[in-house]
Coordinates of C-alpha atoms in Angstrom, one line a residue:
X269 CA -4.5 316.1 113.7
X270 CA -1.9 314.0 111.7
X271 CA -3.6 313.6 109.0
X272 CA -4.2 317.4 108.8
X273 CA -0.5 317.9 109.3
X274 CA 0.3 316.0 106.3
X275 CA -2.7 317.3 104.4
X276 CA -0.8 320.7 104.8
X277 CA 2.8 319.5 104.0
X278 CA 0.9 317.8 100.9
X279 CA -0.5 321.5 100.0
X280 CA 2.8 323.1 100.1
X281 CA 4.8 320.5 98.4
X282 CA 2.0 320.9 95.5
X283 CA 2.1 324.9 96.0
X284 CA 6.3 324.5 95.2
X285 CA 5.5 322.0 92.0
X286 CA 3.0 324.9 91.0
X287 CA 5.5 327.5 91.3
X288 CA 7.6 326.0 89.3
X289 CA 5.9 324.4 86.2
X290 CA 8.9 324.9 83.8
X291 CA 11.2 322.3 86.1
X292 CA 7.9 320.0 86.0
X293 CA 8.2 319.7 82.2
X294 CA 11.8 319.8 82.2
X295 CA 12.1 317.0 84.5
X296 CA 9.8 314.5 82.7
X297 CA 10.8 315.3 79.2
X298 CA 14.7 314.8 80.1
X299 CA 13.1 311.4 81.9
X300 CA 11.9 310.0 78.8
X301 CA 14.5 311.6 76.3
X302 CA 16.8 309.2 78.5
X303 CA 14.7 306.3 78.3
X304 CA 14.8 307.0 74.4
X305 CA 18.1 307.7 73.7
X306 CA 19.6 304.6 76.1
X307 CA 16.5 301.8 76.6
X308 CA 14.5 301.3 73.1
X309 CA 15.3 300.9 69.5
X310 CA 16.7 303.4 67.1
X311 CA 13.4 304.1 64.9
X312 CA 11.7 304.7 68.3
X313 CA 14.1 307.0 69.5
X314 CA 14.0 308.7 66.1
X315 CA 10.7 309.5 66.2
X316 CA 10.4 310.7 69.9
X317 CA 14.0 313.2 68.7
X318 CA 11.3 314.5 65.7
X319 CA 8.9 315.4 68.4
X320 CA 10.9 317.3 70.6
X321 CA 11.5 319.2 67.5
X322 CA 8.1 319.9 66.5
X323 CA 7.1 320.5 70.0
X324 CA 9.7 322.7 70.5
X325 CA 8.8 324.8 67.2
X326 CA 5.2 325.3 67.8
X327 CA 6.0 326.0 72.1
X328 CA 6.4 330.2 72.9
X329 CA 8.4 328.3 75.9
X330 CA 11.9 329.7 73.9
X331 CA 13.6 329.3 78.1
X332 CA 12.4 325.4 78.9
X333 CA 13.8 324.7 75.5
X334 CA 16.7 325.7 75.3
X335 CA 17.2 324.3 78.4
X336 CA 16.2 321.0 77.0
X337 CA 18.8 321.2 74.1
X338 CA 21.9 322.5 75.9
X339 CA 21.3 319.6 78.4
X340 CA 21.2 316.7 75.7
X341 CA 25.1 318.1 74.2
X342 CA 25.6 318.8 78.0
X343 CA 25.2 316.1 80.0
X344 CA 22.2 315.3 82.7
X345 CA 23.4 313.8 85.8
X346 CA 26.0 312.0 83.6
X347 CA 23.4 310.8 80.6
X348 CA 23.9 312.6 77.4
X349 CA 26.9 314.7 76.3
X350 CA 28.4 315.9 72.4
X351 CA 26.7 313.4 69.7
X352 CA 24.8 311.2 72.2
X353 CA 21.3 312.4 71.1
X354 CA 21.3 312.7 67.7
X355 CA 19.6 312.1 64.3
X356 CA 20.6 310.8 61.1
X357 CA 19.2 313.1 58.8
X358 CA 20.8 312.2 55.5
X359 CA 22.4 308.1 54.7
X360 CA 26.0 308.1 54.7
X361 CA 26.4 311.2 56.3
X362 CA 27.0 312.1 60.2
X363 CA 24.7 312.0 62.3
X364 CA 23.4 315.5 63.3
X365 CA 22.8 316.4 67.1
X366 CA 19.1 317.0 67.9
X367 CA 20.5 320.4 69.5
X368 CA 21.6 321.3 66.1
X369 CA 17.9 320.2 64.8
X370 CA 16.7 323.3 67.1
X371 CA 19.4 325.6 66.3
X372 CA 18.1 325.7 62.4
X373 CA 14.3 325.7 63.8
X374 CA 15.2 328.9 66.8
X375 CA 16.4 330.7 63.4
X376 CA 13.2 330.0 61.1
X377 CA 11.1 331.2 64.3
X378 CA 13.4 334.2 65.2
X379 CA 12.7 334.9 61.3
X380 CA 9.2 334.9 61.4
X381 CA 8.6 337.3 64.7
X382 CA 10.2 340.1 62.7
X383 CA 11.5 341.6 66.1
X384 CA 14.0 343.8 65.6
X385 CA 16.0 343.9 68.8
X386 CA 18.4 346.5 69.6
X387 CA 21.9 344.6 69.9
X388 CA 24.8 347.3 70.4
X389 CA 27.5 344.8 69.0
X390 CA 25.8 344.4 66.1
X391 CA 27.7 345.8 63.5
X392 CA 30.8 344.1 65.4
X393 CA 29.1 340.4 65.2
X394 CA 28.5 341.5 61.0
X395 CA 32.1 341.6 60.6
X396 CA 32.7 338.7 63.0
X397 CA 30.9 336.5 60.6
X398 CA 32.1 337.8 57.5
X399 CA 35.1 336.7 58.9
X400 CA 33.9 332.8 59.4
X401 CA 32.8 332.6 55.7
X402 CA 35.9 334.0 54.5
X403 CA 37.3 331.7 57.1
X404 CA 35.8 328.4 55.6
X405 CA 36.7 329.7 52.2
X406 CA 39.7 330.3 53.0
X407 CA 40.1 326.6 54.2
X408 CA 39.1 325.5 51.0
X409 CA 41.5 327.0 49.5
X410 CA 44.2 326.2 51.9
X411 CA 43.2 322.3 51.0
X412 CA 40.3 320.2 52.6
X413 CA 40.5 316.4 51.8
X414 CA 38.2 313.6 52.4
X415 CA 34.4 312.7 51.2
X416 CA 31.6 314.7 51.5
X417 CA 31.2 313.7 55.1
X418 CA 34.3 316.2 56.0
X419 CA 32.1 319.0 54.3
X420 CA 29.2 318.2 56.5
X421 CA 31.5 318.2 59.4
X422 CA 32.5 322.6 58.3
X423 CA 28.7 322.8 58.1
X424 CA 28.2 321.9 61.8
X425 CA 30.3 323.6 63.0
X426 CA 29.3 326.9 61.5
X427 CA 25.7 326.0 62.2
X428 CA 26.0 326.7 66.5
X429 CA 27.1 330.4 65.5
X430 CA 23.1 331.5 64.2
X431 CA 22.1 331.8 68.1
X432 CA 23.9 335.1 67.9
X433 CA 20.5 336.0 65.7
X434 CA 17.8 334.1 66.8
X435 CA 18.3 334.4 70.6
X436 CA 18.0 338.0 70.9
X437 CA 14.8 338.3 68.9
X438 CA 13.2 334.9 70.8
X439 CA 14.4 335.8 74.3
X440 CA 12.8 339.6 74.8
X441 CA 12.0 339.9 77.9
X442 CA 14.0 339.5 81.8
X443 CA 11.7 336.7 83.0
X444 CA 12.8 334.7 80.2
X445 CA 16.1 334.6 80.9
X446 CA 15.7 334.2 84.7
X447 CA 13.1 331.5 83.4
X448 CA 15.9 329.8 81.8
X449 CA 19.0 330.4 84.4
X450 CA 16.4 328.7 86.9
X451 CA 16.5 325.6 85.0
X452 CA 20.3 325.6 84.6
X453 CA 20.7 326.1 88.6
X454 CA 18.7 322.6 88.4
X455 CA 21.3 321.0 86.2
X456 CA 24.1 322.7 87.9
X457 CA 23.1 321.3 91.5
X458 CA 21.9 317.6 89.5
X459 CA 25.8 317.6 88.1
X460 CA 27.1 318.2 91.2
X461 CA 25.1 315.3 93.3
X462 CA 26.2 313.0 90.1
X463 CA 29.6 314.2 91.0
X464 CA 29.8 313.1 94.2
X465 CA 27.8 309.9 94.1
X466 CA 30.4 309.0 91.3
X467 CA 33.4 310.2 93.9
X468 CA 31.6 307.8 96.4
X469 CA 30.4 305.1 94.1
X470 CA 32.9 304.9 92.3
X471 CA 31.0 304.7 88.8
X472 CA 28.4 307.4 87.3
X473 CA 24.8 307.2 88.0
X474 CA 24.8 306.3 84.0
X475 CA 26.9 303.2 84.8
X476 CA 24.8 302.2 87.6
X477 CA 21.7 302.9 85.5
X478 CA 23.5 299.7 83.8
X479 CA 24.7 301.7 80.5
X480 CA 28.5 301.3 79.9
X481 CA 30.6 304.3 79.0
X482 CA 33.0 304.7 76.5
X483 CA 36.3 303.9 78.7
X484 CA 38.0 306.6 80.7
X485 CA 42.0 307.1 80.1
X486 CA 43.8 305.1 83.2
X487 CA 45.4 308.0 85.0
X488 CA 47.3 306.4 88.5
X489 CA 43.2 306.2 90.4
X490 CA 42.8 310.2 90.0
X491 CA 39.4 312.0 89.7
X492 CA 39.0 314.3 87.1
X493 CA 35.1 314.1 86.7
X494 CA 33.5 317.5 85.8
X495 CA 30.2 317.1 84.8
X496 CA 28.0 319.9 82.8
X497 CA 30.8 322.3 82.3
X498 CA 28.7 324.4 79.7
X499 CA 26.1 324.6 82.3
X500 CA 28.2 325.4 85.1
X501 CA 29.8 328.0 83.5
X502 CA 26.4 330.4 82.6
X503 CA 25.0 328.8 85.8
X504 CA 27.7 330.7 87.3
X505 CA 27.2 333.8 85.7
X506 CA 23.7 333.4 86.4
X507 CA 23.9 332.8 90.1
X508 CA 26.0 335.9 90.5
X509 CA 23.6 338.2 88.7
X510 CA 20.4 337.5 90.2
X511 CA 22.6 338.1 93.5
X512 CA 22.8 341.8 92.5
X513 CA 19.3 342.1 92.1
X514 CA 17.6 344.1 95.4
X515 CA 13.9 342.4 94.4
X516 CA 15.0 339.0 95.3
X517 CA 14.9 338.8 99.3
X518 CA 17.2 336.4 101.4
X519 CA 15.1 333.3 100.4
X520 CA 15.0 333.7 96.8
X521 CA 18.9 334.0 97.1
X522 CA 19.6 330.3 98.6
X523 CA 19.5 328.9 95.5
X524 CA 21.7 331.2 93.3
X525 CA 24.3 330.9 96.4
X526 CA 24.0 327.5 96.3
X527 CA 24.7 327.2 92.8
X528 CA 27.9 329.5 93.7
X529 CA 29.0 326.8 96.0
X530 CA 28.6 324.4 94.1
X531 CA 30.1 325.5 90.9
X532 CA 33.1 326.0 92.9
X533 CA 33.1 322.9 94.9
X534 CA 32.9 320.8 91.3
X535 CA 35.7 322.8 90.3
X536 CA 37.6 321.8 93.2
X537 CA 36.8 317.7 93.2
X538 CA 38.1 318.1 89.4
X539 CA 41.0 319.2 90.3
X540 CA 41.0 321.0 87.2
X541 CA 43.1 323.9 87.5
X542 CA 41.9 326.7 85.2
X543 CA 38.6 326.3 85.9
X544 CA 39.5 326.4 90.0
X545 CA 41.4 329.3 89.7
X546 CA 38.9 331.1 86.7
X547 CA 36.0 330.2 89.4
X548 CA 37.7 332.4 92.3
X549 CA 38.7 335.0 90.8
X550 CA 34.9 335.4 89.5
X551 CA 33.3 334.8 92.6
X552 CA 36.1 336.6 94.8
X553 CA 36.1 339.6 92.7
X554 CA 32.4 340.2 92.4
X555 CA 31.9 339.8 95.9
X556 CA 34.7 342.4 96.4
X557 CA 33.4 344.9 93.7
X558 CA 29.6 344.5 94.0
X559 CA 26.4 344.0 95.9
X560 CA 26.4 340.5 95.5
X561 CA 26.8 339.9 99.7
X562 CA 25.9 342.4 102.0
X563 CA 27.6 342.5 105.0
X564 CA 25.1 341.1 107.0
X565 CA 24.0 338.6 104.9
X566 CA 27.7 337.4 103.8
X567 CA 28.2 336.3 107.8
X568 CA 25.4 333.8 107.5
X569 CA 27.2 332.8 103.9
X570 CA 30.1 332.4 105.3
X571 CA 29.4 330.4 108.5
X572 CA 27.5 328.1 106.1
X573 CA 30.0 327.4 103.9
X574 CA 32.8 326.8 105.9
X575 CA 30.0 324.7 108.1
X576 CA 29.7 322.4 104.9
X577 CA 33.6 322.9 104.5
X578 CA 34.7 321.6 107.5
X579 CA 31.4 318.5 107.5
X580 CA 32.9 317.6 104.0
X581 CA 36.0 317.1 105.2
X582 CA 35.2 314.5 107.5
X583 CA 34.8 312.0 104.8
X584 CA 38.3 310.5 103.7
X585 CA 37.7 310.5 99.6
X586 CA 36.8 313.8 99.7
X587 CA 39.6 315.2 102.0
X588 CA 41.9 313.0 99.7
X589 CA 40.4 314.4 96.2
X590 CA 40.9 318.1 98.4
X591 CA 44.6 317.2 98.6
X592 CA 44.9 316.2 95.5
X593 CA 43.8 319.2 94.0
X594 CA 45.6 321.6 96.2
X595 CA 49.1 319.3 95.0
X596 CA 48.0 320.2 91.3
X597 CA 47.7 323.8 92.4
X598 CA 50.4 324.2 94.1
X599 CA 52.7 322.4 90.7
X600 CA 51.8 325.9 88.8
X601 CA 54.9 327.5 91.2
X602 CA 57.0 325.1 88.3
X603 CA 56.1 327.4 86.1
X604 CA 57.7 330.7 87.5
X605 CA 60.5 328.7 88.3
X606 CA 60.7 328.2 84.4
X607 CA 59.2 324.4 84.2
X608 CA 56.9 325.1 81.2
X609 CA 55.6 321.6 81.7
X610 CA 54.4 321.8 85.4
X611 CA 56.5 319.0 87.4
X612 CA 55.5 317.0 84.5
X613 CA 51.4 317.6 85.1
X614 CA 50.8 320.5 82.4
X615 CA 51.8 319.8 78.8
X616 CA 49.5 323.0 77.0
X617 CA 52.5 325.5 77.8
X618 CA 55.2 323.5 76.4
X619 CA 54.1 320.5 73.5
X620 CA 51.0 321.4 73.1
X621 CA 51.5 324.9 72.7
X622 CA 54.6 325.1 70.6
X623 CA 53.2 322.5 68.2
X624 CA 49.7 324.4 67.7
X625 CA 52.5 327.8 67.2
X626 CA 54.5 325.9 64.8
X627 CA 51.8 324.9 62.8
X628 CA 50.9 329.2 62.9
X629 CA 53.6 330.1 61.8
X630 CA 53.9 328.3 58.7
X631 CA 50.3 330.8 57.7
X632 CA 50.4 333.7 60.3
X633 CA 47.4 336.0 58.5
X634 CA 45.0 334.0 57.7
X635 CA 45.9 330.7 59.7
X636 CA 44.7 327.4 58.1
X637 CA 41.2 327.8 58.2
X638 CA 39.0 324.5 58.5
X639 CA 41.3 322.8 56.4
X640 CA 43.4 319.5 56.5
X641 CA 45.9 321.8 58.3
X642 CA 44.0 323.6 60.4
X643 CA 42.5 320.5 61.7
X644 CA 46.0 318.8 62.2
X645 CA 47.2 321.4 64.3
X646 CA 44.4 322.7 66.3
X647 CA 43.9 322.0 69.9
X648 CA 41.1 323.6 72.1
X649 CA 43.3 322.2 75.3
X650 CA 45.4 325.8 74.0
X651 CA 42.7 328.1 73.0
X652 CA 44.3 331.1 71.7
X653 CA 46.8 329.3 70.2
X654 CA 43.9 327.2 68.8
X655 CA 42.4 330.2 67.4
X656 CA 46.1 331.4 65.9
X657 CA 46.4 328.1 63.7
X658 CA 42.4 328.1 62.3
X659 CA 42.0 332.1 61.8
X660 CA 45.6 333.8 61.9
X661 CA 46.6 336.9 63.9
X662 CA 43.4 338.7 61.6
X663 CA 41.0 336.4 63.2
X664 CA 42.6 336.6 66.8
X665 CA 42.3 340.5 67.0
X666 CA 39.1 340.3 65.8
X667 CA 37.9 337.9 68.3
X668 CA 39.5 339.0 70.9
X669 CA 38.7 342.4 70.0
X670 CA 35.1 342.2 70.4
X671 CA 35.4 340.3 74.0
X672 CA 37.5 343.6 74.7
X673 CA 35.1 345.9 73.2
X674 CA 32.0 344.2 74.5
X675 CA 33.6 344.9 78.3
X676 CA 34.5 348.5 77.3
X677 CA 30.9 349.1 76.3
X678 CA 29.5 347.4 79.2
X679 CA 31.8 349.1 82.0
X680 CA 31.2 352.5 80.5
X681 CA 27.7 352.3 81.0
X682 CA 28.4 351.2 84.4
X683 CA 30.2 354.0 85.2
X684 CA 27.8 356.2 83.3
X685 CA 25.0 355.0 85.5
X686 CA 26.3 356.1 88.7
X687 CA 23.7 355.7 91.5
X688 CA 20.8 356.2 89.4
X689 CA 20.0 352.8 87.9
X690 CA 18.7 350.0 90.4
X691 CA 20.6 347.1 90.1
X692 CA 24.0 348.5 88.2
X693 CA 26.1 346.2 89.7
X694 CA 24.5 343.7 87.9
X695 CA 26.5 345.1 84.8
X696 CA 29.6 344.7 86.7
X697 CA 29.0 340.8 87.1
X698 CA 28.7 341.1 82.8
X699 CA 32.7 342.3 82.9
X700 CA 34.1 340.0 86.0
X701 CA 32.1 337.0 84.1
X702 CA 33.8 337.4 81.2
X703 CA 37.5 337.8 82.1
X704 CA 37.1 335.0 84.1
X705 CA 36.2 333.1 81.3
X706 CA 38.8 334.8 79.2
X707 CA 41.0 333.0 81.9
X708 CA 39.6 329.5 81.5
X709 CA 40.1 329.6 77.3
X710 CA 43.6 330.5 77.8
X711 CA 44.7 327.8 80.8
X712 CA 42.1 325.1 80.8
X713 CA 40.5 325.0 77.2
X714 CA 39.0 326.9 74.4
X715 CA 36.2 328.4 74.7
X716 CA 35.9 331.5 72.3
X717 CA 36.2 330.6 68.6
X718 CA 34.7 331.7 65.5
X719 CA 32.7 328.0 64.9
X720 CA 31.8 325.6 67.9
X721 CA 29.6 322.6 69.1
X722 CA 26.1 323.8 70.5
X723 CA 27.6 323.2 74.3
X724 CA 30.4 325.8 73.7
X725 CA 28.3 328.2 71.8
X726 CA 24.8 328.2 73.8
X727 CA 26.6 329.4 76.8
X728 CA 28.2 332.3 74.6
X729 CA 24.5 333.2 72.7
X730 CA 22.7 333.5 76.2
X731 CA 25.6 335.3 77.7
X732 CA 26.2 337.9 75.0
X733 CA 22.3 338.2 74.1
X734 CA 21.4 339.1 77.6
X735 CA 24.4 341.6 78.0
X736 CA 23.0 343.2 75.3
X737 CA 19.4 343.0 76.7
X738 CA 20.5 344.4 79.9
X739 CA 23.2 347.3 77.6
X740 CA 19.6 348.5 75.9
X741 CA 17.1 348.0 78.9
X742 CA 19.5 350.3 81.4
X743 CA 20.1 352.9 78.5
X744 CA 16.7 353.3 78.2
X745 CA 16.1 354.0 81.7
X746 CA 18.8 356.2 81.2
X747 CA 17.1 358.1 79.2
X748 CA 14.2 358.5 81.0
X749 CA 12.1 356.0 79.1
X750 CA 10.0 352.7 80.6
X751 CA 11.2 350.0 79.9

């Protein structure tokens, strides 16, 4: 009878595996991508980078990929993170992230499936990159110094910005996208146990793996760990969207309200304040304006979560790292009281800011471009005053013009669907998302910018691409069309 018992556990743990082949393959390959990057010599670890490529361009598995290759500039249970996996395509040049590597490939294979999606920002994203070329013109003109190296370092950076084309025309279908937001829930609840075994520990699982990390600024003993930011974020996003979705049934939803927990709870332990605040108002406001928790289900939410509230606070470094952050909130009352700088804790409204303005001002239309002065005074800790100093008051309307545009055309379908589309609150999550983030790039750090590294920009592709998925899938209907 025992052995039958575990005969039929056996089953179902296989059935789960089954269910879920993507995580399978995403598992093992992150397994021995580590092992590469960290445990084996450099022409070994070259050539297993060259097979992910290849693999990845001959694979129709466009979600599992770029799940792959957001995790590598992202971070995996503290492995990995910006330049860690990367190849040396060229001597005496920088090395080029392996995420990069699949950028350029996603655009050859997004060029040979001659798919022409419909993309109602369009037009707007034409302009937008007209603007970036003039943009690195224009910072050659303004004066770029240095070898050819500082060229390659423009090229880069322009590079992330093609996902806006080849993600729309590789990603066609919903169950891609939920393919791929499946995988980041994975990564999202993996940053979050690395998190706190690093709270506990008191060194990352990478450190314990026996790997040293580059050393961490001495700040008086405070925690400021935030793993996977990039993936938090669209994990977010993701977790409240498929929560406005009627076909998935109170089990299928312990997972995305999980990831909602836990986003937040990372948020919290960091003690990172723009994020903690950006993260509330998203999840406070799309519970408030949406579907997201009905009321019977939001009792059982609630009793769990301030279950694993009040169980958390039992342990003394969490309670302590809890009080921390709550003193860092609690500094931003300075600021009304005219303390630009915080009690001291907050330096982006008052040095940081004023320097990245000053250096504005001295070329207010244009800015500096990606030139020797736009790279001395830019900071992404002050993102729109960031983007002020590299692209000028042109390039800030314009950006910020489309974020604004993009949540007018997204709201007014909303309101334009009425009670006849299934599911339109989902839309609604699209417009909450997106000031929230709005939030985080102007208290916490850039985000929006007209170049990027792949972990700022794959967020932004997916986010946008789908929005425009959902904009043509829920016009359709609309219309009275199948989708």
């Amino acid at each position: 009878m025992l052995n039958q018992e575990y005969r039929m556990l056996f089953n179902r743990i296989i059935k789960w595996f089954v269910a879920w082949p993507d995580l399978l393959k995403f598992i093992m390959i992150m397994a021995i991508t580590i092992y590469a990057t960290y445990y084996v010599p450099t022409p070994l670890k070259m050539i297993w980078y060259a097979t992910l490529a290849v693999a990845y361009f001959f694979s129709k598995n466009e979600a599992l990929w770029l799940a792959i290759f957001l995790t590598t500039s992202d971070g995996f249970i503290s492995f990995f993170g910006v330049y860690s996996a990367t190849l040396t395509i060229l001597p005496g040049l920088p090395a080029v992230e392996i995420s990069q590597v699949y950028i350029l490939l996603s655009v050859v294979k997004a060029a040979s499936l001659k798919v022409k999606p419909m993309i109602f920002y369009k037009k707007y994203i034409q302009i937008l990159l007209l603007y970036l070329v003039f943009h690195i013109i224009w910072g050659q003109m303004m004066g770029l110094s240095g070898d050819l190296n500082v060229y390659f370092r423009v090229l880069k950076a322009s590079i992330p910005m093609m996902l806006f084309y080849s993600i729309p025309r590789l990603f066609g279908s919903q169950e891609m996208y939920e393919r791929f937001f499946r995988l980041i829930f994975f990564v999202v609840l993996s940053a979050f146990a690395a998190q706190l075994f690093t709270l506990f520990i008191g060194i990352s699982p990478m450190e314990a793996a026996g790997i040293s990390q580059l050393e961490r600024e001495d700040n008086e003993g405070e925690f400021r760990v935030f793993y996977n930011a990039g993936s938090t974020l669209i994990g977010l996003f993701g977790a409240m969207y498929f929560l406005n979705l009627r076909k998935y049934k109170s089990g299928y939803r312990v997972l995305p309200v999980a990831v909602v927990f836990v986003a937040l709870s990372m948020a919290l332990l960091s003690a990172t304040r723009g994020w903690i605040i950006g993260f509330s108002l998203i999840i406070s406001a799309t519970i408030l304006f949406t579907t997201a928790v009905r009321t019977k289900r939001s009792m059982y939410i609630i009793l769990i979560i301030i279950f694993l509230m009040l169980w958390s606070l039992k342990f003394p470094v969490i309670s302590d790292q809890l009080d921390f952050a709550r003193e860092r909130l609690e500094t931003i009352e300075a600021i009304s009281e005219g303390d630009l700088t915080a009690r001291g804790t907050l330096q982006r409204l008052d040095y940081r800011s004023q320097r990245a303005l000053d250096g504005w001002r001295q070329n207010p239309l244009f800015g500096w471009g990606l030139s020797d002065m736009g790279y001395k005074y830019e900071d992404g800790h002050v993102g729109n005053q960031s983007l002020l100093v590299t692209s000028g008051i042109v390039g800030f309307i314009l950006l910020n013009g489309f974020i604004v545009w993009f949540i007018f055309m997204i709201f007014s379908l909303y309101l334009k669907s009425a009670t006849r589309i299934p599911d339109r609150d989902a839309l609604l999550v699209f417009v909450i998302f997106l000031i929230g983030w709005f939030f985080i790039h102007s208290t916490s750090g850039q985000q929006f910018n007209f170049t990027g590294t792949p972990v700022r920009i794959i967020p932004q592709a997916i986010f946008f691409s789908f929005g425009a998925f959902q904009y043509q899938r829920i016009t359709t209907l609309l219309h009275g069309k199948k989708v």
